[in-house]
Amino acid sequence: ELSYRLYGNVNKTEADSLDLNSPFSTGTTPPAGREGVLNRDANMQLRWAPHQQESVDLNLAWSRQGNIYAGDRAMNSAYEGLSTLAEAGAETNTKLRRSAALVHRKNWGERRSSRITLSYEGTDDTRLREGLSGGSEGAFVRDPANSQLAALQTSTSQLRNVWMNGEFSTPWHIAGLDQMLTLGVENQQERLDDPYAMSNANAALGVLSGRSSQASARTTAFFVESNIAATDKLLLTPGLRYDRHSQFGGNWSPSLNASQQITAAVSLKAGIARAFKAPNLYQSNPNYLWETNGNGSPVNWPRPNGSGCSILGNPDLKPETSVNKEIGIAYDAEGMQAGLTYFHNDYRNKVVADMPDQTPVLLSSGRYLFRWANAERAVVRGLEGHWAVPVGTGRALRWSNNFTYMLDNRNGTTGQPLATVPRYTVNSSLDWQVDERLSALFTATFYGQQEPLSRNLNGTSVTGDAALERGSYALFGASVGYRLYAGATARFGISNLFDKRLFREHNQAGAGANTYNEAGRAFYASLQATF
């Protein structure tokens, strides 16, 4: 049997207006709103199944994303002409991705099965060149001999990834216990070529122009996992994974998950696993030099005479590891599902850019020299939950909810948040199947307050507007769908029903957690057909 599937997509979202955040900013350089995007996607799957127990898939995909300039720093006279660039809806960077994958699946009988995947992905990231120093961030580089916008310079970085992975599953009976054993192997090769990012030079550091722009890494992994029916109500899943990185060596990652059926409707689940993550190709590359004139140097090392810092890639970084634990309870009966899970992730050697424990070298240029560093520890913990219930006597109306509540999200060395995230996020929806053809959906999302950093990189406490939190808020939406005929459905909807808008603030004085825009009310319509 030979079959195929085709998919295509084109969508465009315009950038926010140039002066969107002007009423909420200070100085002459208001922060930009959200960039626009122009996406084009196409993919194809060709499947050959010589019989029911075997198939071979060829997957091909192509996509192009263009980021439409929203005007960062466009109002500043130092960047003359960039407002024209924003008003023209120009693309300042594009990402072109091509991928291919060959997948073989086979059922060998007696519950034995295998899967082998070979895949390739190539990404070209082309962007208008910005200043390599943080002080020029957002300033596009032009040909010195030509100040016209047409002379803006571009650069392209190329990332090439090749993967191979395979799995084989088979039943296994040992020590009187029925098991399903899975064995697997993975191999990944990453290659990055970024000539412009590597062109920054600093003679005082011995980092000269003309050095190699290429970086690469290979990771090989082996893993084994077994689902063990310890009793008729207890399922144990131990696992062991070994990763071998070409630069950072080997790492063992054991795991253990358990599921206990308490009653026919109630189950208890728990798990613990160790994870491994190698630094990326920039952080570990000694050829990569990042210079910043931003908010100062890291803790206890304020920048001298107003100069900035130089940060080199660090080949001596340690890989990040974490121990991830969770325990939860679930209920499922008579159309009602509910669950609550506590998660606790402890990180070791997390790669950071604020480098809190380093003693930097003071260069003759007045800059401090740092390298990317490992934070000794960090923690992320919180609660996740879900519940869904039919409303009324029938099942035409269903209320579904899920939530995340963050208890901790901090760098254990500095005490600062790892990221600016809402204290809680709640998603709620009411799905109403009016009749065989007509349906309606009502949605609500609630976000908790968001906490900014409490100190600057130079160790001083954050004050004024830079210490502002973003308060809690909610967004609502509604849509109706109508089945025109078998395989065809039309839908009309409104997002952000009550037009709740949020703005970026104080580009120069600090915005605290007010660092993004929330778009206003929008209307949409869609028509979907399958044949």
Short mmCIF file of C-alpha atoms in Angstrom, two decimals:
data_model
loop_
_atom_site.label_atom_id
_atom_site.label_comp_id
_atom_site.label_asym_id
_atom_site.label_seq_id
_atom_site.Cartn_x
_atom_site.Cartn_y
_atom_site.Cartn_z
CA GLU A 1 0.00 0.00 0.00
CA LEU A 2 1.31 3.45 -0.95
CA SER A 3 -0.17 6.63 0.56
CA TYR A 4 0.78 10.28 0.89
CA ARG A 5 -0.14 13.38 2.87
CA LEU A 6 0.43 17.01 1.90
CA TYR A 7 0.23 20.10 4.11
CA GLY A 8 0.72 23.78 3.35
CA ASN A 9 0.34 26.96 5.36
CA VAL A 10 0.78 30.68 4.78
CA ASN A 11 0.10 33.26 7.47
CA LYS A 12 1.10 36.83 8.14
CA THR A 13 0.85 38.94 11.29
CA GLU A 14 1.78 42.58 11.00
CA ALA A 15 4.16 44.19 13.46
CA ASP A 16 2.80 46.48 16.15
CA SER A 17 2.73 50.18 15.32
CA LEU A 18 5.95 52.11 15.80
CA ASP A 19 4.68 54.29 18.66
CA LEU A 20 2.59 51.67 20.45
CA ASN A 21 4.49 51.91 23.74
CA SER A 22 5.36 55.63 23.58
CA PRO A 23 2.86 56.72 26.31
CA PHE A 24 4.42 54.22 28.72
CA SER A 25 8.11 54.97 28.12
CA THR A 26 10.64 57.59 29.11
CA GLY A 27 13.17 59.31 26.90
CA THR A 28 13.15 59.41 23.12
CA THR A 29 13.47 55.67 22.53
CA PRO A 30 10.23 53.83 23.33
CA PRO A 31 10.49 50.04 23.39
CA ALA A 32 9.08 48.29 20.37
CA GLY A 33 5.93 46.23 20.38
CA ARG A 34 5.69 42.71 19.05
CA GLU A 35 7.41 41.88 15.81
CA GLY A 36 5.32 40.69 12.94
CA VAL A 37 5.88 37.36 11.22
CA LEU A 38 5.39 36.00 7.73
CA ASN A 39 5.34 32.20 7.79
CA ARG A 40 5.26 29.76 4.92
CA ASP A 41 5.27 26.02 5.61
CA ALA A 42 4.98 22.91 3.49
CA ASN A 43 5.49 19.25 4.31
CA MET A 44 4.86 15.90 2.74
CA GLN A 45 4.71 12.36 4.02
CA LEU A 46 5.03 9.40 1.67
CA ARG A 47 4.27 6.01 3.29
CA TRP A 48 4.92 2.57 1.89
CA ALA A 49 3.39 -0.31 3.83
CA PRO A 50 4.14 -3.65 2.13
CA HIS A 51 1.89 -5.29 4.74
CA GLN A 52 0.13 -4.44 8.00
CA GLN A 53 3.14 -5.26 10.14
CA GLU A 54 5.66 -2.96 8.44
CA SER A 55 5.88 0.59 7.09
CA VAL A 56 8.46 3.04 5.75
CA ASP A 57 7.79 6.81 5.95
CA LEU A 58 9.58 9.54 4.05
CA ASN A 59 8.90 12.95 5.64
CA LEU A 60 9.99 16.15 3.89
CA ALA A 61 9.41 19.64 5.27
CA TRP A 62 10.25 23.21 4.30
CA SER A 63 9.51 26.41 6.19
CA ARG A 64 10.43 30.06 6.01
CA GLN A 65 9.81 32.58 8.78
CA GLY A 66 10.39 36.27 8.27
CA ASN A 67 10.44 38.63 11.26
CA ILE A 68 8.84 41.97 10.42
CA TYR A 69 10.59 44.89 12.12
CA ALA A 70 8.62 46.54 14.93
CA GLY A 71 10.90 49.55 15.39
CA ASP A 72 13.19 48.92 18.36
CA ARG A 73 15.20 52.15 18.84
CA ALA A 74 13.58 53.50 15.69
CA MET A 75 12.61 56.74 17.44
CA ASN A 76 16.20 57.49 18.46
CA SER A 77 17.94 59.99 16.20
CA ALA A 78 21.16 58.00 16.58
CA TYR A 79 19.56 55.35 14.38
CA GLU A 80 18.34 57.65 11.64
CA GLY A 81 16.14 56.07 9.01
CA LEU A 82 15.13 52.97 10.94
CA SER A 83 11.60 54.30 11.49
CA THR A 84 11.28 54.13 7.70
CA LEU A 85 12.35 50.50 7.88
CA ALA A 86 9.65 49.73 10.42
CA GLU A 87 6.93 51.65 8.60
CA ALA A 88 7.77 49.72 5.42
CA GLY A 89 7.14 46.40 7.18
CA ALA A 90 10.64 45.21 6.30
CA GLU A 91 11.94 41.81 7.34
CA THR A 92 15.07 42.15 9.48
CA ASN A 93 15.77 38.44 9.76
CA THR A 94 14.57 35.24 8.14
CA LYS A 95 14.86 31.59 9.12
CA LEU A 96 14.84 28.97 6.40
CA ARG A 97 14.47 25.36 7.56
CA ARG A 98 14.62 22.16 5.54
CA SER A 99 14.24 18.73 7.05
CA ALA A 100 14.01 15.16 5.90
CA ALA A 101 13.39 11.96 7.84
CA LEU A 102 13.21 8.29 6.95
CA VAL A 103 11.33 6.14 9.47
CA HIS A 104 11.06 2.36 9.44
CA ARG A 105 8.58 0.61 11.77
CA LYS A 106 8.01 -3.11 12.07
CA ASN A 107 5.93 -5.42 14.22
CA TRP A 108 7.89 -8.66 14.57
CA GLY A 109 5.06 -10.58 16.24
CA GLU A 110 4.65 -11.77 19.81
CA ARG A 111 4.50 -8.07 20.94
CA ARG A 112 7.98 -7.31 19.57
CA SER A 113 8.41 -4.11 17.61
CA SER A 114 11.15 -1.81 16.30
CA ARG A 115 11.53 1.74 15.01
CA ILE A 116 14.55 3.27 13.23
CA THR A 117 14.74 6.96 12.29
CA LEU A 118 17.31 8.81 10.18
CA SER A 119 16.77 12.56 9.99
CA TYR A 120 18.40 15.77 8.84
CA GLU A 121 17.62 19.41 9.57
CA GLY A 122 19.27 22.46 8.04
CA THR A 123 18.57 26.00 9.27
CA ASP A 124 19.85 29.21 7.67
CA ASP A 125 19.36 32.28 9.86
CA THR A 126 19.86 35.48 7.84
CA ARG A 127 19.60 38.79 9.64
CA LEU A 128 20.57 42.40 9.39
CA ARG A 129 23.85 42.77 11.22
CA GLU A 130 23.71 44.46 14.61
CA GLY A 131 26.59 45.90 16.59
CA LEU A 132 28.50 43.11 18.30
CA SER A 133 28.84 45.17 21.47
CA GLY A 134 25.86 45.48 23.77
CA GLY A 135 26.09 49.25 23.57
CA SER A 136 25.15 49.02 19.88
CA GLU A 137 22.50 46.35 20.31
CA GLY A 138 19.64 47.08 17.95
CA ALA A 139 21.81 49.31 15.75
CA PHE A 140 21.99 47.86 12.27
CA VAL A 141 25.38 47.96 10.59
CA ARG A 142 25.61 49.81 7.27
CA ASP A 143 28.27 50.04 4.64
CA PRO A 144 30.37 53.07 5.73
CA ALA A 145 30.47 54.27 2.14
CA ASN A 146 26.68 54.21 1.76
CA SER A 147 24.20 55.41 4.40
CA GLN A 148 21.12 54.29 2.47
CA LEU A 149 18.91 51.60 3.96
CA ALA A 150 19.61 49.47 0.91
CA ALA A 151 23.19 49.23 2.11
CA LEU A 152 22.32 47.58 5.42
CA GLN A 153 24.53 44.52 5.79
CA THR A 154 23.24 40.99 6.38
CA SER A 155 24.87 37.86 7.74
CA THR A 156 23.86 34.21 7.67
CA SER A 157 24.51 31.52 10.23
CA GLN A 158 24.08 27.89 9.26
CA LEU A 159 23.10 25.07 11.63
CA ARG A 160 23.14 21.49 10.41
CA ASN A 161 21.88 18.62 12.55
CA VAL A 162 21.88 14.91 11.70
CA TRP A 163 20.16 12.36 13.97
CA MET A 164 19.88 8.62 14.10
CA ASN A 165 17.84 6.81 16.71
CA GLY A 166 16.41 3.36 17.03
CA GLU A 167 14.31 1.40 19.51
CA PHE A 168 13.44 -2.25 19.98
CA SER A 169 10.74 -3.43 22.40
CA THR A 170 10.12 -6.99 23.50
CA PRO A 171 8.26 -8.76 26.32
CA TRP A 172 10.50 -10.21 28.97
CA HIS A 173 9.73 -12.51 31.86
CA ILE A 174 12.27 -12.59 34.69
CA ALA A 175 12.11 -13.19 38.44
CA GLY A 176 8.49 -14.19 38.03
CA LEU A 177 7.52 -10.75 36.68
CA ASP A 178 6.09 -9.82 33.29
CA GLN A 179 7.98 -6.94 31.69
CA MET A 180 8.14 -4.96 28.47
CA LEU A 181 11.79 -4.15 27.75
CA THR A 182 12.84 -1.28 25.46
CA LEU A 183 16.41 -0.86 24.21
CA GLY A 184 17.52 2.20 22.26
CA VAL A 185 20.43 4.06 20.73
CA GLU A 186 20.77 7.69 19.55
CA ASN A 187 23.42 9.64 17.70
CA GLN A 188 23.35 13.37 16.98
CA GLN A 189 25.83 15.53 15.07
CA GLU A 190 25.55 19.34 15.32
CA ARG A 191 27.50 21.76 13.12
CA LEU A 192 27.28 25.55 13.36
CA ASP A 193 28.91 28.08 11.05
CA ASP A 194 28.39 31.72 12.12
CA PRO A 195 31.06 33.92 10.50
CA TYR A 196 29.71 37.27 11.70
CA ALA A 197 29.34 36.29 15.36
CA MET A 198 32.95 35.10 15.30
CA SER A 199 34.27 38.25 13.61
CA ASN A 200 34.38 40.29 16.83
CA ALA A 201 38.03 40.73 17.80
CA ASN A 202 39.89 41.99 20.87
CA ALA A 203 43.68 42.08 20.64
CA ALA A 204 44.02 42.47 24.42
CA LEU A 205 42.35 39.07 24.85
CA GLY A 206 44.34 37.44 22.10
CA VAL A 207 41.07 36.99 20.22
CA LEU A 208 41.90 37.97 16.66
CA SER A 209 39.85 38.26 13.52
CA GLY A 210 40.09 35.47 10.99
CA ARG A 211 39.62 32.66 13.52
CA SER A 212 37.40 29.70 12.71
CA SER A 213 33.68 30.43 12.55
CA GLN A 214 32.72 26.77 12.87
CA ALA A 215 31.79 24.72 15.92
CA SER A 216 30.56 21.15 16.16
CA ALA A 217 29.54 18.52 18.69
CA ARG A 218 28.53 14.88 18.63
CA THR A 219 26.38 13.11 21.21
CA THR A 220 25.87 9.35 21.37
CA ALA A 221 23.41 7.81 23.79
CA PHE A 222 22.23 4.34 24.82
CA PHE A 223 19.18 3.70 26.96
CA VAL A 224 17.18 0.85 28.45
CA GLU A 225 13.74 0.96 30.04
CA SER A 226 11.44 -1.73 31.38
CA ASN A 227 7.75 -1.65 32.28
CA ILE A 228 7.36 -4.15 35.12
CA ALA A 229 3.99 -5.41 36.31
CA ALA A 230 5.05 -5.84 39.95
CA THR A 231 1.45 -6.64 40.95
CA ASP A 232 -1.87 -6.39 39.18
CA LYS A 233 -2.11 -2.79 40.48
CA LEU A 234 1.52 -1.63 40.63
CA LEU A 235 3.51 -0.77 37.50
CA LEU A 236 7.21 0.06 37.88
CA THR A 237 9.29 1.64 35.11
CA PRO A 238 13.03 1.75 35.83
CA GLY A 239 15.32 3.22 33.19
CA LEU A 240 18.97 3.99 32.55
CA ARG A 241 20.49 6.29 29.93
CA TYR A 242 24.12 6.94 29.06
CA ASP A 243 25.12 10.06 27.08
CA ARG A 244 28.58 10.51 25.59
CA HIS A 245 29.34 14.08 24.44
CA SER A 246 32.38 14.76 22.24
CA GLN A 247 33.43 17.68 24.46
CA PHE A 248 31.91 17.01 27.88
CA GLY A 249 32.37 13.29 28.31
CA GLY A 250 29.97 10.69 29.63
CA ASN A 251 26.97 10.91 31.92
CA TRP A 252 24.69 8.27 33.46
CA SER A 253 21.03 9.20 33.98
CA PRO A 254 18.95 6.68 35.95
CA SER A 255 15.19 7.01 36.41
CA LEU A 256 12.36 5.27 38.22
CA ASN A 257 8.61 5.79 37.78
CA ALA A 258 5.78 4.04 39.57
CA SER A 259 2.01 3.91 39.12
CA GLN A 260 -0.22 2.42 41.80
CA GLN A 261 -3.92 1.82 41.20
CA ILE A 262 -5.56 2.63 44.56
CA THR A 263 -9.15 2.03 43.44
CA ALA A 264 -10.83 1.57 40.08
CA ALA A 265 -11.00 5.38 39.77
CA VAL A 266 -7.96 6.61 41.75
CA SER A 267 -4.28 6.12 40.91
CA LEU A 268 -1.07 7.40 42.48
CA LYS A 269 2.00 8.20 40.36
CA ALA A 270 5.54 9.12 41.35
CA GLY A 271 8.87 9.43 39.61
CA ILE A 272 12.48 10.51 39.94
CA ALA A 273 14.97 10.97 37.10
CA ARG A 274 18.38 12.45 36.50
CA ALA A 275 18.82 14.58 33.35
CA PHE A 276 21.84 15.83 31.40
CA LYS A 277 22.26 18.91 29.18
CA ALA A 278 25.50 19.98 27.49
CA PRO A 279 26.33 23.69 26.94
CA ASN A 280 25.42 24.97 23.50
CA LEU A 281 27.85 25.58 20.66
CA TYR A 282 28.27 29.27 21.53
CA GLN A 283 28.80 28.88 25.27
CA SER A 284 31.49 26.23 24.88
CA ASN A 285 33.29 27.78 21.90
CA PRO A 286 36.54 29.60 22.88
CA ASN A 287 36.37 31.49 19.56
CA TYR A 288 33.11 33.22 20.50
CA LEU A 289 33.49 36.69 22.05
CA TRP A 290 30.55 38.65 23.40
CA GLU A 291 31.04 42.24 24.49
CA THR A 292 28.45 44.11 26.52
CA ASN A 293 28.03 47.70 27.64
CA GLY A 294 24.73 46.97 29.32
CA ASN A 295 23.76 47.41 32.97
CA GLY A 296 27.22 46.75 34.32
CA SER A 297 29.30 43.77 35.25
CA PRO A 298 28.29 40.90 37.52
CA VAL A 299 28.01 40.97 41.29
CA ASN A 300 30.78 42.88 43.12
CA TRP A 301 32.48 43.85 39.86
CA PRO A 302 31.01 47.18 38.69
CA ARG A 303 32.35 48.29 35.34
CA PRO A 304 35.26 50.75 35.67
CA ASN A 305 35.09 54.15 34.01
CA GLY A 306 31.80 53.23 32.35
CA SER A 307 33.37 50.53 30.21
CA GLY A 308 31.78 47.16 29.65
CA CYS A 309 32.75 43.53 29.93
CA SER A 310 34.10 40.90 27.56
CA ILE A 311 32.72 37.37 27.78
CA LEU A 312 34.44 34.46 26.06
CA GLY A 313 33.10 31.04 25.33
CA ASN A 314 34.35 28.56 27.91
CA PRO A 315 35.46 25.08 26.80
CA ASP A 316 35.92 24.14 30.48
CA LEU A 317 32.23 24.44 31.36
CA LYS A 318 30.58 21.53 33.09
CA PRO A 319 27.37 20.10 31.62
CA GLU A 320 24.13 20.89 33.41
CA THR A 321 22.53 18.07 35.38
CA SER A 322 19.27 17.94 37.26
CA VAL A 323 17.31 15.61 39.50
CA ASN A 324 13.62 15.84 38.67
CA LYS A 325 11.02 14.50 41.08
CA GLU A 326 7.25 14.41 40.95
CA ILE A 327 4.35 12.81 42.76
CA GLY A 328 0.70 13.04 41.84
CA ILE A 329 -2.77 11.62 42.22
CA ALA A 330 -5.37 11.15 39.47
CA TYR A 331 -9.10 10.42 39.36
CA ASP A 332 -11.03 9.12 36.33
CA ALA A 333 -14.63 7.91 36.55
CA GLU A 334 -18.06 8.62 35.04
CA GLY A 335 -16.78 11.22 32.60
CA MET A 336 -14.83 13.17 35.22
CA GLN A 337 -11.04 13.46 35.18
CA ALA A 338 -8.92 15.27 37.76
CA GLY A 339 -5.32 15.24 38.88
CA LEU A 340 -2.77 17.07 40.99
CA THR A 341 1.02 16.74 40.67
CA TYR A 342 3.87 18.26 42.68
CA PHE A 343 7.18 18.65 40.81
CA HIS A 344 10.62 19.56 42.17
CA ASN A 345 13.64 19.99 39.87
CA ASP A 346 17.10 20.54 41.37
CA TYR A 347 19.77 21.77 38.94
CA ARG A 348 23.53 21.54 39.28
CA ASN A 349 26.07 23.47 37.18
CA LYS A 350 23.41 25.44 35.31
CA VAL A 351 25.13 27.56 32.65
CA VAL A 352 24.61 31.26 33.44
CA ALA A 353 25.69 34.62 32.03
CA ASP A 354 25.71 36.67 35.25
CA MET A 355 28.72 34.72 36.54
CA PRO A 356 28.25 35.41 40.25
CA ASP A 357 31.31 33.58 41.61
CA GLN A 358 34.03 34.60 39.19
CA THR A 359 37.00 36.84 39.88
CA PRO A 360 37.45 38.56 36.52
CA VAL A 361 40.65 39.83 34.96
CA LEU A 362 40.85 43.61 34.55
CA LEU A 363 42.20 44.31 31.08
CA SER A 364 44.30 47.28 30.04
CA SER A 365 41.30 48.46 28.01
CA GLY A 366 39.37 48.95 31.26
CA ARG A 367 37.10 46.00 30.58
CA TYR A 368 36.69 42.94 32.77
CA LEU A 369 37.16 39.53 31.17
CA PHE A 370 34.64 36.83 32.07
CA ARG A 371 33.75 33.42 30.74
CA TRP A 372 30.42 31.65 30.77
CA ALA A 373 30.14 29.90 34.12
CA ASN A 374 28.23 27.25 36.02
CA ALA A 375 25.84 28.25 38.81
CA GLU A 376 26.30 25.79 41.64
CA ARG A 377 22.60 25.10 42.02
CA ALA A 378 19.11 26.21 40.98
CA VAL A 379 15.61 24.99 41.76
CA VAL A 380 12.24 24.94 40.00
CA ARG A 381 9.26 23.52 41.87
CA GLY A 382 5.52 23.87 41.77
CA LEU A 383 2.12 22.25 41.29
CA GLU A 384 0.30 21.16 38.14
CA GLY A 385 -3.30 20.11 37.99
CA HIS A 386 -6.21 19.38 35.69
CA TRP A 387 -9.90 18.67 35.98
CA ALA A 388 -12.66 18.11 33.41
CA VAL A 389 -16.33 17.46 34.13
CA PRO A 390 -19.55 17.17 32.13
CA VAL A 391 -22.03 19.92 32.99
CA GLY A 392 -25.65 18.93 33.39
CA THR A 393 -27.20 15.53 32.80
CA GLY A 394 -25.99 15.08 29.23
CA ARG A 395 -22.47 15.30 27.83
CA ALA A 396 -23.11 18.09 25.35
CA LEU A 397 -21.51 20.62 27.72
CA ARG A 398 -18.04 19.98 29.17
CA TRP A 399 -15.89 22.17 31.43
CA SER A 400 -12.10 21.57 31.20
CA ASN A 401 -9.32 23.18 33.22
CA ASN A 402 -5.59 22.94 33.84
CA PHE A 403 -3.22 25.03 35.93
CA THR A 404 0.40 25.52 36.95
CA TYR A 405 1.41 27.17 40.23
CA MET A 406 5.09 28.06 40.72
CA LEU A 407 6.44 27.65 44.26
CA ASP A 408 10.06 28.42 43.40
CA ASN A 409 12.02 29.42 40.31
CA ARG A 410 15.46 30.64 41.45
CA ASN A 411 19.18 30.56 40.91
CA GLY A 412 20.36 29.11 44.22
CA THR A 413 23.65 31.05 44.06
CA THR A 414 22.27 34.54 43.43
CA GLY A 415 18.72 34.13 44.74
CA GLN A 416 17.37 35.69 41.53
CA PRO A 417 14.51 34.30 39.39
CA LEU A 418 15.67 32.01 36.59
CA ALA A 419 13.02 33.56 34.35
CA THR A 420 10.15 36.02 34.60
CA VAL A 421 7.11 33.74 34.68
CA PRO A 422 3.62 34.13 36.17
CA ARG A 423 3.12 32.88 39.70
CA TYR A 424 0.22 30.84 38.33
CA THR A 425 -1.42 30.11 34.99
CA VAL A 426 -4.98 28.74 34.75
CA ASN A 427 -6.58 27.68 31.46
CA SER A 428 -10.33 27.09 31.45
CA SER A 429 -12.69 26.19 28.62
CA LEU A 430 -16.40 25.42 28.26
CA ASP A 431 -17.16 23.29 25.22
CA TRP A 432 -20.80 23.15 24.14
CA GLN A 433 -21.96 20.74 21.42
CA VAL A 434 -25.27 22.44 20.63
CA ASP A 435 -26.34 19.83 18.08
CA GLU A 436 -24.79 17.54 15.50
CA ARG A 437 -23.50 20.48 13.47
CA LEU A 438 -23.19 23.52 15.74
CA SER A 439 -20.66 23.89 18.56
CA ALA A 440 -19.44 26.74 20.76
CA LEU A 441 -16.28 27.21 22.79
CA PHE A 442 -15.64 29.73 25.57
CA THR A 443 -12.12 30.13 26.97
CA ALA A 444 -10.43 31.98 29.82
CA THR A 445 -6.77 32.21 30.83
CA PHE A 446 -5.69 33.68 34.17
CA TYR A 447 -2.09 34.80 34.81
CA GLY A 448 -0.63 35.49 38.24
CA GLN A 449 1.80 38.28 39.13
CA GLN A 450 5.28 38.23 37.61
CA GLU A 451 8.37 39.08 39.64
CA PRO A 452 11.40 40.94 38.18
CA LEU A 453 15.03 40.67 39.27
CA SER A 454 15.70 42.33 42.61
CA ARG A 455 19.30 43.36 41.86
CA ASN A 456 21.30 44.75 38.97
CA LEU A 457 24.21 42.82 37.51
CA ASN A 458 26.60 45.17 39.34
CA GLY A 459 25.22 43.99 42.68
CA THR A 460 23.10 47.04 43.53
CA SER A 461 19.45 46.68 44.47
CA VAL A 462 16.82 47.34 41.83
CA THR A 463 14.78 50.44 42.64
CA GLY A 464 12.07 52.56 41.07
CA ASP A 465 10.24 51.37 37.98
CA ALA A 466 12.78 48.57 37.45
CA ALA A 467 11.37 46.87 40.57
CA LEU A 468 7.77 46.89 39.34
CA GLU A 469 5.93 43.59 39.19
CA ARG A 470 3.42 42.80 36.48
CA GLY A 471 0.08 42.23 38.18
CA SER A 472 -2.32 39.38 37.59
CA TYR A 473 -4.69 39.57 34.63
CA ALA A 474 -7.09 37.46 32.57
CA LEU A 475 -7.91 36.96 28.88
CA PHE A 476 -11.20 35.62 27.52
CA GLY A 477 -12.27 34.29 24.15
CA ALA A 478 -15.23 32.75 22.34
CA SER A 479 -15.82 30.93 19.07
CA VAL A 480 -18.53 29.01 17.22
CA GLY A 481 -18.07 26.19 14.75
CA TYR A 482 -20.43 24.76 12.17
CA ARG A 483 -20.02 21.50 10.25
CA LEU A 484 -20.99 22.29 6.67
CA TYR A 485 -20.82 18.67 5.57
CA ALA A 486 -18.76 15.59 6.37
CA GLY A 487 -15.11 16.68 6.49
CA ALA A 488 -15.70 20.45 6.28
CA THR A 489 -16.05 22.82 9.25
CA ALA A 490 -16.23 26.61 9.46
CA ARG A 491 -15.34 28.54 12.63
CA PHE A 492 -15.58 32.17 13.69
CA GLY A 493 -14.14 33.55 16.92
CA ILE A 494 -12.94 36.46 19.02
CA SER A 495 -9.73 36.38 21.06
CA ASN A 496 -9.14 38.74 24.00
CA LEU A 497 -12.88 39.35 24.11
CA PHE A 498 -12.71 42.28 26.57
CA ASP A 499 -9.72 43.93 24.87
CA LYS A 500 -7.25 43.63 27.77
CA ARG A 501 -4.02 45.33 26.68
CA LEU A 502 -0.60 45.42 28.32
CA PHE A 503 2.42 47.46 27.30
CA ARG A 504 6.19 47.44 27.52
CA GLU A 505 7.39 50.29 29.69
CA HIS A 506 10.38 52.52 30.39
CA ASN A 507 12.89 51.34 27.83
CA GLN A 508 15.70 53.39 29.37
CA ALA A 509 14.74 53.52 33.04
CA GLY A 510 13.93 49.83 33.44
CA ALA A 511 10.57 48.12 33.18
CA GLY A 512 10.73 45.48 35.90
CA ALA A 513 8.46 42.65 34.75
CA ASN A 514 6.61 44.87 32.25
CA THR A 515 8.72 43.69 29.35
CA TYR A 516 6.16 42.48 26.81
CA ASN A 517 2.96 43.51 25.06
CA GLU A 518 -0.36 41.72 25.28
CA ALA A 519 -2.28 42.21 22.04
CA GLY A 520 -5.84 43.55 22.08
CA ARG A 521 -9.06 42.10 20.74
CA ALA A 522 -8.85 40.16 17.46
CA PHE A 523 -11.39 38.45 15.19
CA TYR A 524 -10.68 35.32 13.19
CA ALA A 525 -12.40 32.95 10.81
CA SER A 526 -11.34 29.58 9.42
CA LEU A 527 -12.53 26.94 7.01
CA GLN A 528 -11.14 23.41 7.26
CA ALA A 529 -11.84 20.59 4.86
CA THR A 530 -10.52 17.04 4.63
CA PHE A 531 -10.96 14.66 1.71
#
